[in-house]
Coordinates of C-alpha atoms in Angstrom, one line a residue:
Chain A
X30 CA 0.0 0.0 0.0
X31 CA 1.4 3.4 -1.0
X32 CA 2.3 5.8 1.9
X33 CA -0.3 8.4 2.7
X34 CA 0.9 12.0 2.4
X35 CA -1.3 14.5 4.3
X36 CA 0.7 17.4 3.0
X37 CA -0.2 16.8 -0.7
X38 CA -3.9 16.2 0.2
X39 CA -4.0 19.5 2.1
X40 CA -2.4 21.4 -0.8
X41 CA -5.0 19.9 -3.1
X42 CA -7.9 20.8 -0.8
X43 CA -6.7 24.5 -0.4
X44 CA -6.4 24.8 -4.1
X45 CA -9.8 23.2 -4.6
X46 CA -11.4 25.7 -2.3
X47 CA -9.8 28.5 -4.2
X48 CA -10.8 27.1 -7.6
X49 CA -14.4 26.5 -6.5
X50 CA -14.8 29.9 -5.0
X51 CA -13.4 31.5 -8.1
X52 CA -15.7 29.5 -10.3
X53 CA -18.7 30.4 -8.2
X54 CA -17.8 34.1 -8.3
X55 CA -17.6 33.9 -12.0
X56 CA -21.0 32.2 -12.2
X57 CA -22.5 34.8 -9.9
X58 CA -20.9 37.7 -11.8
X59 CA -21.5 40.1 -8.9
X60 CA -20.7 39.0 -5.3
X61 CA -17.4 37.9 -3.9
X62 CA -16.5 35.5 -1.1
X63 CA -15.4 36.8 2.3
X64 CA -13.1 34.6 4.3
X65 CA -12.9 33.9 8.1
X66 CA -9.9 31.9 9.4
X67 CA -10.3 30.2 12.7
X68 CA -8.4 27.9 15.0
X69 CA -9.6 25.2 17.3
X70 CA -8.4 24.9 20.9
X71 CA -7.8 21.1 20.6
X72 CA -5.7 21.6 17.4
X73 CA -6.0 22.8 13.9
X74 CA -8.5 25.2 12.3
X75 CA -9.8 26.2 9.0
X76 CA -11.0 28.9 6.7
X77 CA -14.7 29.5 6.0
X78 CA -15.5 31.4 2.8
X79 CA -19.0 32.8 2.3
X80 CA -20.7 34.6 -0.5
X81 CA -24.0 36.2 0.3
X82 CA -26.7 38.1 -1.6
X83 CA -25.1 37.6 -5.0
X84 CA -26.9 38.0 -8.3
X85 CA -27.2 34.2 -8.7
X86 CA -26.4 32.8 -5.3
X87 CA -28.4 33.8 -2.2
X88 CA -25.7 32.2 -0.2
X89 CA -22.7 30.0 -0.9
X90 CA -20.4 28.6 1.8
X91 CA -17.2 26.8 1.0
X92 CA -15.3 25.5 4.1
X93 CA -11.8 24.2 4.4
X94 CA -10.8 22.7 7.7
X95 CA -7.8 20.7 9.0
X96 CA -8.3 19.6 12.6
X97 CA -6.0 17.5 14.8
X98 CA -6.6 15.7 18.1
X99 CA -4.6 13.7 20.6
X100 CA -7.3 11.0 20.7
X101 CA -10.0 9.8 18.3
X102 CA -13.4 10.9 19.5
X103 CA -15.4 8.1 21.0
X104 CA -18.1 8.4 18.3
X105 CA -15.5 7.8 15.6
X106 CA -14.1 4.6 17.2
X107 CA -17.4 2.9 18.1
X108 CA -17.2 0.9 14.9
X109 CA -13.5 1.0 14.6
X110 CA -12.2 -0.2 18.0
X111 CA -8.7 -0.7 16.6
X112 CA -8.4 3.1 16.3
X113 CA -9.2 3.9 20.0
X114 CA -6.5 6.0 21.6
X115 CA -4.9 7.0 18.3
X116 CA -4.2 10.7 17.5
X117 CA -5.9 11.9 14.3
X118 CA -5.9 14.5 11.6
X119 CA -9.1 15.2 9.6
X120 CA -9.1 17.6 6.6
X121 CA -11.7 18.5 4.0
X122 CA -13.6 20.9 1.9
X123 CA -17.3 21.1 2.3
X124 CA -19.7 23.4 0.5
X125 CA -23.4 24.2 0.3
X126 CA -24.9 26.5 -2.3
X127 CA -28.3 28.1 -2.0
X128 CA -29.2 29.9 -5.3
X129 CA -31.8 32.6 -5.6
X130 CA -33.6 31.3 -8.6
X131 CA -35.9 28.4 -7.7
X132 CA -35.1 26.8 -11.1
X133 CA -31.4 26.4 -10.0
X134 CA -31.0 23.4 -7.7
X135 CA -29.3 23.7 -4.3
X136 CA -26.2 21.6 -4.1
X137 CA -23.7 20.2 -1.6
X138 CA -20.2 18.7 -2.1
X139 CA -17.6 17.4 0.3
X140 CA -14.2 15.7 0.0
X141 CA -12.3 14.6 3.1
X142 CA -9.3 12.8 4.3
X143 CA -8.8 11.1 7.7
X144 CA -5.7 9.7 9.2
X145 CA -5.1 8.1 12.6
X146 CA -1.6 7.9 14.0
X147 CA 0.1 5.6 16.5
X148 CA 3.8 5.4 17.4
X149 CA 5.3 2.2 16.0
X150 CA 2.3 1.4 13.8
X151 CA 1.3 2.2 10.3
X152 CA -1.1 5.1 10.0
X153 CA -4.7 4.2 9.3
X154 CA -6.3 6.5 6.8
X155 CA -9.2 6.9 4.4
X156 CA -11.0 9.2 2.0
X157 CA -14.6 10.2 1.8
X158 CA -16.8 12.6 -0.1
X159 CA -19.3 13.1 -2.8
X160 CA -21.7 15.7 -4.2
X161 CA -25.5 15.8 -4.5
X162 CA -28.2 17.9 -6.1
X163 CA -31.5 19.2 -4.6
X164 CA -33.8 20.7 -7.3
X165 CA -37.0 22.5 -6.6
X166 CA -38.3 22.6 -10.1
X167 CA -36.3 19.9 -11.8
X168 CA -35.4 19.5 -15.4
X169 CA -34.8 15.9 -16.5
X170 CA -32.0 17.1 -18.8
X171 CA -30.2 18.7 -15.8
X172 CA -30.5 15.6 -13.7
X173 CA -29.3 13.3 -16.4
X174 CA -26.3 15.5 -17.2
X175 CA -25.4 15.8 -13.5
X176 CA -25.4 12.0 -13.2
X177 CA -23.6 11.6 -16.5
X178 CA -20.8 13.8 -15.2
X179 CA -20.7 11.8 -12.0
X180 CA -20.6 8.5 -14.0
X181 CA -17.9 9.8 -16.3
X182 CA -15.5 10.8 -13.5
X183 CA -16.0 7.4 -11.9
X184 CA -15.4 5.3 -15.0
X185 CA -11.6 5.3 -14.9
X186 CA -11.8 3.8 -11.5
X187 CA -14.0 0.8 -12.5
X188 CA -17.4 0.1 -13.9
X189 CA -18.9 -0.6 -10.5
X190 CA -17.8 2.7 -8.9
X191 CA -20.7 4.9 -10.1
X192 CA -23.5 2.5 -9.4
X193 CA -22.1 1.8 -5.9
X194 CA -21.6 5.4 -4.9
X195 CA -24.8 6.6 -6.6
X196 CA -26.8 4.1 -4.5
X197 CA -24.9 5.0 -1.3
X198 CA -25.9 8.7 -2.0
X199 CA -29.6 7.8 -2.5
X200 CA -29.5 5.9 0.8
X201 CA -27.6 8.5 2.8
X202 CA -29.6 11.6 1.7
X203 CA -32.9 10.2 2.7
X204 CA -35.5 11.6 5.1
X205 CA -37.4 8.7 6.6
X206 CA -39.9 10.9 8.3
X207 CA -40.9 12.4 4.9
X208 CA -40.2 9.2 2.9
X209 CA -38.3 11.4 0.5
X210 CA -34.8 11.6 -0.8
X211 CA -33.2 15.0 -0.1
X212 CA -32.9 15.5 -3.9
X213 CA -31.8 13.6 -6.9
X214 CA -28.5 12.4 -5.4
X215 CA -25.1 12.1 -7.1
X216 CA -22.2 10.4 -5.4
X217 CA -21.4 9.5 -1.8
X218 CA -18.3 7.5 -0.7
X219 CA -16.5 6.8 2.6
X220 CA -13.8 4.5 4.0
X221 CA -11.9 4.6 0.7
X222 CA -8.4 3.1 1.0
X223 CA -8.5 -0.4 -0.5
X224 CA -6.8 0.6 -3.7
X225 CA -3.9 2.3 -1.9
X226 CA -3.2 6.0 -1.3
X227 CA -2.4 7.2 -4.8
X228 CA -5.5 5.7 -6.5
X229 CA -7.8 6.6 -3.6
X230 CA -6.4 10.2 -3.6
X231 CA -6.9 10.3 -7.4
X232 CA -10.5 9.4 -7.0
X233 CA -11.1 12.0 -4.3
X234 CA -9.5 14.6 -6.6
X235 CA -11.7 13.5 -9.5
X236 CA -14.8 14.0 -7.3
X237 CA -13.6 17.4 -6.0
X238 CA -12.7 18.6 -9.5
X239 CA -15.9 17.1 -11.0
X240 CA -18.2 19.1 -8.8
X241 CA -18.1 22.4 -10.8
X242 CA -18.0 20.5 -14.1
X243 CA -21.4 19.0 -13.0
X244 CA -23.0 22.1 -11.5
X245 CA -21.9 25.1 -13.6
X246 CA -23.8 24.1 -16.8
X247 CA -27.0 23.8 -14.8
X248 CA -26.5 27.2 -13.2
X249 CA -25.8 28.8 -16.6
X250 CA -28.8 27.2 -18.2
X251 CA -31.3 28.2 -15.5
X252 CA -30.1 31.4 -14.0
X253 CA -32.2 33.6 -16.2
X254 CA -35.4 31.6 -16.0
X255 CA -38.2 33.9 -14.9
X256 CA -40.0 33.0 -11.7
X257 CA -42.6 34.5 -9.4
X258 CA -43.9 34.4 -5.8
X259 CA -45.3 30.9 -6.2
X260 CA -41.9 29.4 -7.2
X261 CA -40.1 31.4 -4.5
X262 CA -42.6 30.2 -1.9
X263 CA -42.1 26.6 -2.9
X264 CA -38.3 27.0 -2.8
X265 CA -38.5 28.4 0.7
X266 CA -40.8 25.6 1.8
X267 CA -38.6 22.9 0.3
X268 CA -35.5 24.4 1.9
X269 CA -37.1 23.3 5.2
X270 CA -36.4 19.7 4.1
X271 CA -32.7 20.6 3.8
X272 CA -32.8 21.9 7.3
X273 CA -34.6 18.8 8.6
X274 CA -32.1 16.5 6.9
X275 CA -29.0 18.4 8.1
X276 CA -30.1 18.9 11.7
X277 CA -31.8 15.5 12.3
X278 CA -29.7 13.1 10.2
X279 CA -26.5 14.5 8.7
X280 CA -23.6 12.8 10.5
X281 CA -21.1 15.5 9.7
X282 CA -23.4 18.2 11.1
X283 CA -24.2 16.3 14.3
X284 CA -20.7 15.2 14.9
X285 CA -19.4 18.8 14.4
X286 CA -22.0 20.3 16.7
X287 CA -21.6 17.7 19.4
X288 CA -17.8 17.8 19.5
X289 CA -17.3 21.5 19.7
X290 CA -16.7 22.3 16.1
X291 CA -17.1 25.9 14.9
X292 CA -20.8 26.3 14.9
X293 CA -21.0 29.1 12.3
X294 CA -19.0 27.1 9.8
X295 CA -21.0 23.9 10.4
X296 CA -24.3 25.8 10.1
X297 CA -23.2 27.7 7.0
X298 CA -25.3 24.9 5.3
X299 CA -28.5 26.4 6.7
X300 CA -30.5 28.3 4.0
X301 CA -30.7 32.1 4.5
X302 CA -34.5 32.0 4.5
X303 CA -36.8 29.0 5.1
X304 CA -40.5 28.4 5.4
X305 CA -42.5 25.7 7.0
X306 CA -46.2 25.2 6.3
X307 CA -48.4 22.8 8.2
X308 CA -49.7 19.9 6.1
X309 CA -48.7 21.3 2.8
X310 CA -49.2 19.0 -0.2
X311 CA -48.7 20.0 -3.8
X312 CA -51.7 20.1 -6.1
X313 CA -52.0 17.0 -8.3
X314 CA -50.5 17.5 -11.7
X315 CA -48.8 20.8 -10.7
X316 CA -45.0 21.4 -11.3
X317 CA -44.6 21.1 -7.5
X318 CA -46.2 17.6 -7.6
X319 CA -43.8 16.7 -10.4
X320 CA -40.9 17.0 -8.0
X321 CA -42.6 14.7 -5.4
X322 CA -43.8 12.2 -7.9
X323 CA -40.8 11.8 -10.1
X324 CA -37.7 13.1 -8.4
X325 CA -37.8 12.4 -4.6
X326 CA -37.3 8.7 -4.9
X327 CA -34.2 6.8 -6.1
X328 CA -34.2 6.5 -9.9
X329 CA -31.7 5.5 -12.6
X330 CA -30.6 8.5 -14.6
X331 CA -27.9 7.3 -16.9
Chain B
X11 CA -50.4 4.4 45.8
X12 CA -53.7 5.5 44.3
X13 CA -54.8 3.7 41.1
X14 CA -54.0 5.5 37.8
X15 CA -57.1 6.4 35.8
X16 CA -56.2 7.0 32.1
X17 CA -59.8 7.9 31.3
X18 CA -59.9 10.9 33.6
X19 CA -56.5 12.1 32.3
X20 CA -57.7 11.9 28.7
X21 CA -60.8 13.9 29.5
X22 CA -58.7 16.6 31.2
X23 CA -56.3 16.7 28.2
X24 CA -59.1 17.1 25.6
X25 CA -60.8 19.8 27.7
X26 CA -57.4 21.5 28.1
X27 CA -56.8 21.5 24.4
X28 CA -60.3 23.1 23.9
X29 CA -59.7 25.7 26.5
X30 CA -56.3 26.7 25.3
X31 CA -57.5 27.0 21.7
X32 CA -60.4 29.1 22.8
X33 CA -58.2 31.3 24.9
X34 CA -55.7 31.8 22.0
X35 CA -58.5 32.6 19.6
X36 CA -59.8 35.2 22.0
X37 CA -56.3 36.7 22.3
X38 CA -55.9 36.7 18.5
X39 CA -59.3 38.2 17.9
X40 CA -59.3 37.3 14.2
X41 CA -58.2 33.8 13.2
X42 CA -59.6 30.4 14.3
X43 CA -58.1 27.0 14.8
X44 CA -58.6 24.3 12.1
X45 CA -58.5 20.7 13.3
X46 CA -57.1 17.5 11.7
X47 CA -57.8 14.2 13.3
X48 CA -55.5 11.3 12.5
X49 CA -55.0 7.7 13.5
X50 CA -51.8 5.7 13.9
X51 CA -51.5 2.2 12.4
X52 CA -49.9 0.8 15.5
X53 CA -52.7 2.1 17.7
X54 CA -54.3 5.4 18.8
X55 CA -54.2 8.8 17.1
X56 CA -54.8 12.4 17.8
X57 CA -56.2 15.8 16.8
X58 CA -53.9 18.6 15.7
X59 CA -55.3 22.1 15.8
X60 CA -53.5 24.8 14.0
X61 CA -54.2 28.6 13.7
X62 CA -52.3 30.4 11.0
X63 CA -51.9 34.0 9.9
X64 CA -53.9 35.5 12.7
X65 CA -53.8 39.1 13.8
X66 CA -51.5 38.2 16.8
X67 CA -50.3 34.7 16.1
X68 CA -48.4 33.9 12.9
X69 CA -48.9 30.3 13.8
X70 CA -50.2 28.4 16.8
X71 CA -50.3 24.6 17.0
X72 CA -52.0 22.7 19.8
X73 CA -51.8 18.9 19.5
X74 CA -53.6 16.2 21.4
X75 CA -52.5 12.7 21.0
X76 CA -53.2 9.3 22.6
X77 CA -51.1 6.5 21.2
X78 CA -51.0 2.9 22.3
X79 CA -48.6 0.1 21.4
X80 CA -48.2 -3.6 22.1
X81 CA -44.5 -3.2 23.2
X82 CA -42.6 -0.3 24.7
X83 CA -40.2 1.2 22.1
X84 CA -36.6 0.2 22.7
X85 CA -35.6 3.9 23.2
X86 CA -38.0 4.2 26.1
X87 CA -36.8 1.1 27.9
X88 CA -33.0 1.7 27.6
X89 CA -33.0 3.3 31.1
X90 CA -36.0 1.4 32.4
X91 CA -35.3 -2.2 31.6
X92 CA -38.1 -3.3 33.9
X93 CA -40.6 -1.9 31.3
X94 CA -39.3 -4.0 28.3
X95 CA -42.1 -5.9 26.7
X96 CA -44.9 -4.1 28.4
X97 CA -47.7 -2.6 26.3
X98 CA -48.1 1.2 26.7
X99 CA -50.4 4.2 26.4
X100 CA -49.0 7.7 26.0
X101 CA -51.2 10.8 25.9
X102 CA -50.6 14.5 26.0
X103 CA -51.2 18.0 24.9
X104 CA -48.3 19.8 23.3
X105 CA -48.3 23.3 21.9
X106 CA -46.0 25.8 20.2
X107 CA -47.0 29.4 19.5
X108 CA -45.1 31.7 17.1
X109 CA -46.5 35.3 17.5
X110 CA -46.1 37.9 14.7
X111 CA -45.0 40.8 16.9
X112 CA -41.3 40.3 17.9
X113 CA -42.1 41.8 21.3
X114 CA -44.3 38.9 22.1
X115 CA -42.3 35.8 23.1
X116 CA -42.6 32.4 21.4
X117 CA -43.8 29.8 23.8
X118 CA -44.1 26.0 24.2
X119 CA -46.1 23.9 26.7
X120 CA -46.7 20.2 27.1
X121 CA -48.4 17.9 29.6
X122 CA -48.2 14.2 29.2
X123 CA -49.1 10.9 30.9
X124 CA -47.5 7.6 30.3
X125 CA -48.7 4.2 31.4
X126 CA -47.1 0.7 30.8
X127 CA -49.3 -2.4 31.3
X128 CA -48.5 -6.0 32.0
X129 CA -50.9 -8.8 32.8
X130 CA -50.7 -9.8 36.5
X131 CA -48.6 -6.7 37.4
X132 CA -49.4 -3.2 38.6
X133 CA -49.3 -0.6 35.8
X134 CA -46.2 1.6 35.8
X135 CA -47.1 5.2 35.0
X136 CA -45.8 8.7 35.3
X137 CA -46.6 12.3 34.3
X138 CA -44.4 14.9 32.6
X139 CA -44.7 18.4 31.2
X140 CA -43.9 22.0 31.6
X141 CA -43.9 25.3 29.8
X142 CA -41.2 27.7 28.7
X143 CA -40.8 31.1 27.2
X144 CA -38.6 32.3 24.3
X145 CA -38.5 36.1 24.0
X146 CA -36.8 38.1 21.2
X147 CA -36.9 41.5 22.9
X148 CA -37.5 40.6 26.5
X149 CA -39.1 42.7 29.2
X150 CA -37.9 41.9 32.7
X151 CA -41.4 42.5 34.0
X152 CA -42.8 39.8 31.6
X153 CA -40.2 37.3 32.6
X154 CA -40.6 37.8 36.3
X155 CA -44.4 37.5 36.0
X156 CA -44.0 34.3 33.9
X157 CA -41.8 32.8 36.6
X158 CA -44.0 34.1 39.4
X159 CA -47.0 32.3 37.9
X160 CA -45.0 29.2 37.6
X161 CA -43.8 29.4 41.2
X162 CA -47.3 30.1 42.5
X163 CA -48.8 27.1 40.8
X164 CA -46.0 24.9 42.3
X165 CA -46.3 26.2 45.8
X166 CA -49.2 24.0 47.0
X167 CA -47.1 21.0 46.0
X168 CA -44.1 22.0 48.2
X169 CA -41.5 24.7 48.5
X170 CA -38.9 22.7 46.5
X171 CA -41.0 22.1 43.5
X172 CA -40.6 25.4 41.6
X173 CA -36.8 25.6 42.1
X174 CA -36.3 22.0 41.0
X175 CA -38.4 22.2 37.9
X176 CA -37.2 25.6 37.0
X177 CA -33.6 24.3 37.1
X178 CA -34.6 21.2 35.0
X179 CA -36.1 23.5 32.5
X180 CA -33.0 25.7 32.2
X181 CA -30.9 22.5 31.7
X182 CA -33.2 20.9 29.2
X183 CA -33.8 23.9 26.9
X184 CA -30.1 24.5 26.4
X185 CA -28.2 24.7 23.1
X186 CA -24.6 23.5 23.8
X187 CA -23.4 24.5 20.3
X188 CA -24.5 28.0 20.9
X189 CA -23.9 28.1 24.7
X190 CA -27.3 29.6 25.0
X191 CA -30.5 28.7 26.8
X192 CA -33.4 28.5 24.3
X193 CA -35.1 31.3 26.2
X194 CA -35.9 32.2 29.8
X195 CA -37.3 28.8 30.8
X196 CA -40.2 28.1 33.1
X197 CA -41.0 24.6 34.3
X198 CA -39.9 21.1 33.1
X199 CA -40.8 17.9 34.9
X200 CA -40.8 14.2 34.1
X201 CA -41.1 10.8 35.8
X202 CA -43.6 12.2 38.3
X203 CA -45.4 9.5 40.3
X204 CA -43.8 9.5 43.7
X205 CA -46.7 11.2 45.5
X206 CA -49.3 8.9 44.0
X207 CA -51.7 9.3 41.1
X208 CA -54.1 11.9 42.5
X209 CA -51.4 14.3 43.7
X210 CA -49.3 13.8 40.5
X211 CA -52.3 14.3 38.3
X212 CA -53.2 17.4 40.3
X213 CA -49.8 18.9 39.6
X214 CA -50.0 18.1 35.9
X215 CA -53.4 19.8 35.8
X216 CA -52.0 22.9 37.6
X217 CA -49.2 23.1 35.0
X218 CA -51.6 22.7 32.0
X219 CA -54.1 25.2 33.5
X220 CA -51.3 27.6 34.5
X221 CA -50.0 28.0 30.9
X222 CA -52.5 30.5 29.7
X223 CA -52.5 32.3 33.1
X224 CA -48.8 32.9 32.5
X225 CA -48.8 33.7 28.8
X226 CA -52.0 35.7 28.2
X227 CA -51.0 38.8 30.1
X228 CA -47.7 39.0 28.2
X229 CA -49.5 38.8 24.9
X230 CA -52.1 41.4 25.9
X231 CA -49.3 43.8 27.1
X232 CA -47.1 43.5 24.0
X233 CA -49.4 42.8 21.1
X234 CA -49.7 46.5 20.0
X235 CA -46.0 47.4 20.4
X236 CA -44.9 49.0 17.2
X237 CA -42.0 47.2 15.4
X238 CA -40.1 47.5 12.1
X239 CA -38.0 45.5 9.8
X240 CA -35.1 45.4 12.2
X241 CA -37.1 43.7 14.9
X242 CA -38.8 41.3 12.4
X243 CA -35.3 40.3 11.0
X244 CA -34.0 39.6 14.4
X245 CA -37.1 37.5 15.3
X246 CA -36.7 35.5 12.1
X247 CA -33.0 35.0 12.9
X248 CA -33.6 33.9 16.5
X249 CA -36.4 31.5 15.3
X250 CA -33.4 29.6 13.8
X251 CA -32.3 28.7 17.3
X252 CA -35.8 27.2 17.9
X253 CA -35.4 25.0 14.9
X254 CA -31.8 24.0 15.9
X255 CA -33.0 23.0 19.4
X256 CA -36.1 21.1 18.3
X257 CA -34.3 19.2 15.5
X258 CA -31.0 18.5 17.1
X259 CA -31.8 18.1 20.8
X260 CA -35.5 17.8 21.6
X261 CA -36.2 14.3 22.8
X262 CA -39.9 14.4 22.0
X263 CA -39.3 15.6 18.4
X264 CA -36.6 13.1 17.7
X265 CA -38.5 10.2 19.3
X266 CA -41.6 11.1 17.3
X267 CA -39.7 11.4 14.0
X268 CA -37.8 8.2 14.5
X269 CA -40.7 6.1 15.6
X270 CA -43.1 6.9 12.8
X271 CA -45.1 9.6 14.5
X272 CA -47.3 11.9 12.4
X273 CA -44.6 14.2 10.9
X274 CA -46.8 17.2 10.3
X275 CA -48.0 17.2 13.9
X276 CA -44.6 16.8 15.3
X277 CA -43.1 19.6 13.1
X278 CA -46.0 22.0 13.8
X279 CA -43.4 23.4 16.2
X280 CA -41.3 24.7 13.2
X281 CA -41.7 28.5 12.7
X282 CA -43.5 29.6 9.6
X283 CA -40.6 31.7 8.5
X284 CA -37.0 31.5 9.6
X285 CA -33.7 33.1 8.7
X286 CA -30.1 32.1 9.2
X287 CA -27.2 34.5 8.8
X288 CA -23.6 33.5 8.9
X289 CA -21.6 34.7 11.8
X290 CA -24.2 37.2 13.0
X291 CA -23.4 38.9 16.3
X292 CA -25.5 41.7 17.9
X293 CA -24.0 45.1 18.2
X294 CA -22.7 45.8 21.7
X295 CA -25.2 47.7 23.8
X296 CA -28.1 47.1 21.3
X297 CA -31.5 45.7 22.3
X298 CA -30.5 42.5 20.5
X299 CA -27.3 42.3 22.6
X300 CA -29.5 42.7 25.7
X301 CA -31.1 39.4 24.9
X302 CA -27.8 37.6 24.7
X303 CA -26.2 39.3 27.6
X304 CA -29.0 39.1 30.2
X305 CA -31.5 36.4 29.2
X306 CA -29.9 33.5 27.4
X307 CA -28.3 32.1 30.6
X308 CA -30.0 30.6 33.6
X309 CA -31.0 33.3 36.1
X310 CA -33.2 33.6 39.2
X311 CA -36.3 35.6 38.4
X312 CA -38.4 35.3 41.6

């Protein structure tokens, strides 16, 4: 197994954050990212970059963090008892984008690297990540293209990679209490190390780099679509599902909040404005019903 | 120990729901409650009553539910292994009120009764409940009166009752990731049965009946207070904390969502409109800072 190199992963992540922010600024055409650097008492820190009230993006948050600790948190060793007592490093880029126009989907992407050290033993490490799309008024063309980009970037790593991580994504971003997927999915992977460091890192880079390739064309295509109060209302309502998922189920969010992570960076994923409405159901045959009927359940797109 | 009588508790709860809805309609002066009755496949059901877009209340939800099951849920027996395998009944009234005017606090109240049956053994039962207040622009007079009403209703049950349940409330409605209490508290009790059924039921009734006594004068006093965009913005922002607490920490919410409760009734607690803003902090010396500095930490009020 090739030797893991945290330095080169970190350099990639910082560069990825820069490139994604630059790409989003270009798509927005108006607003810029502001940056907040922070440190963590227990070790490490990060830089949170946020764009607000843009022409295209109501809010976009792109976090980089690199945290270290003297001992693995209990929650991370429950299913990996062999890691108990090891020191660790975790680093990643995580982003959530809330566009203004309800015809542009919300999206989330994350790539991460974890390494657990122990004197006199080989480090234990793995990669994780993925990206997923949450449309309000979906276009089949957009969803197919999104998944085609995901599939294409997976292909060099094997024919089984896309189906496996597409399925994992559908399963992970699911709200049992609504019996809905969060959106139309994409890729989700974790615990990746079986092919060795170089190949695993290559895949993580392909996912990180693939995100804008997948998202930018959808933004370009939909950003001028006219919309009114009805579409805005539905977008705000559906953003409530995003909040429900992130606060009730998302492991990264809960782990962060419960282990003293930087709250403002973790909750950068929260939409700037959200609506709840008791017992709302879309009118049969409406564009809103189309989302529920055809997109909020796992489906083969490519 | 006096014999528990679920029928009389249920009659009280249904009447309490009626009286609270009538009282809130009177306070609102414009909107009325609509009712949805529902049943649960596993047994039991409830009636959810919701008032929306009133003159005073942006949304008020008052739930009654009475659910039964053949076996205690695992999550409820983890700390009470003696109850494993028993059938159960749970009934309660639960409400959350989101007023329009930012000078009127949001509030929550709940009273509940739980009973676990087993052939040939005495039933195991207990009461729980409480009420708590979440101001945006607090008035010390309101908070003191709220706690005085809470204290007064506790006094007939012993001098130690108010301090004990006031403290429990402060501890329960706390957001560790914000290092803030949810609001200014009130009362929170659970596992109440030590004094026997009659006395315990008396206390639960006192709490249920005390809620409007405590809340109505505050609504009357603040409902005409003029406010502008600044106060509305801050109210929407602070409502985000309510969402964070309910979805991340509230045991009732999580238990309900994870055990197939009626989602729309459980999430009636969600505010109709909510705002998040990255890295917001109130300006020093402002009315918004006053909330953070003097109200979002446990404090003796009476």
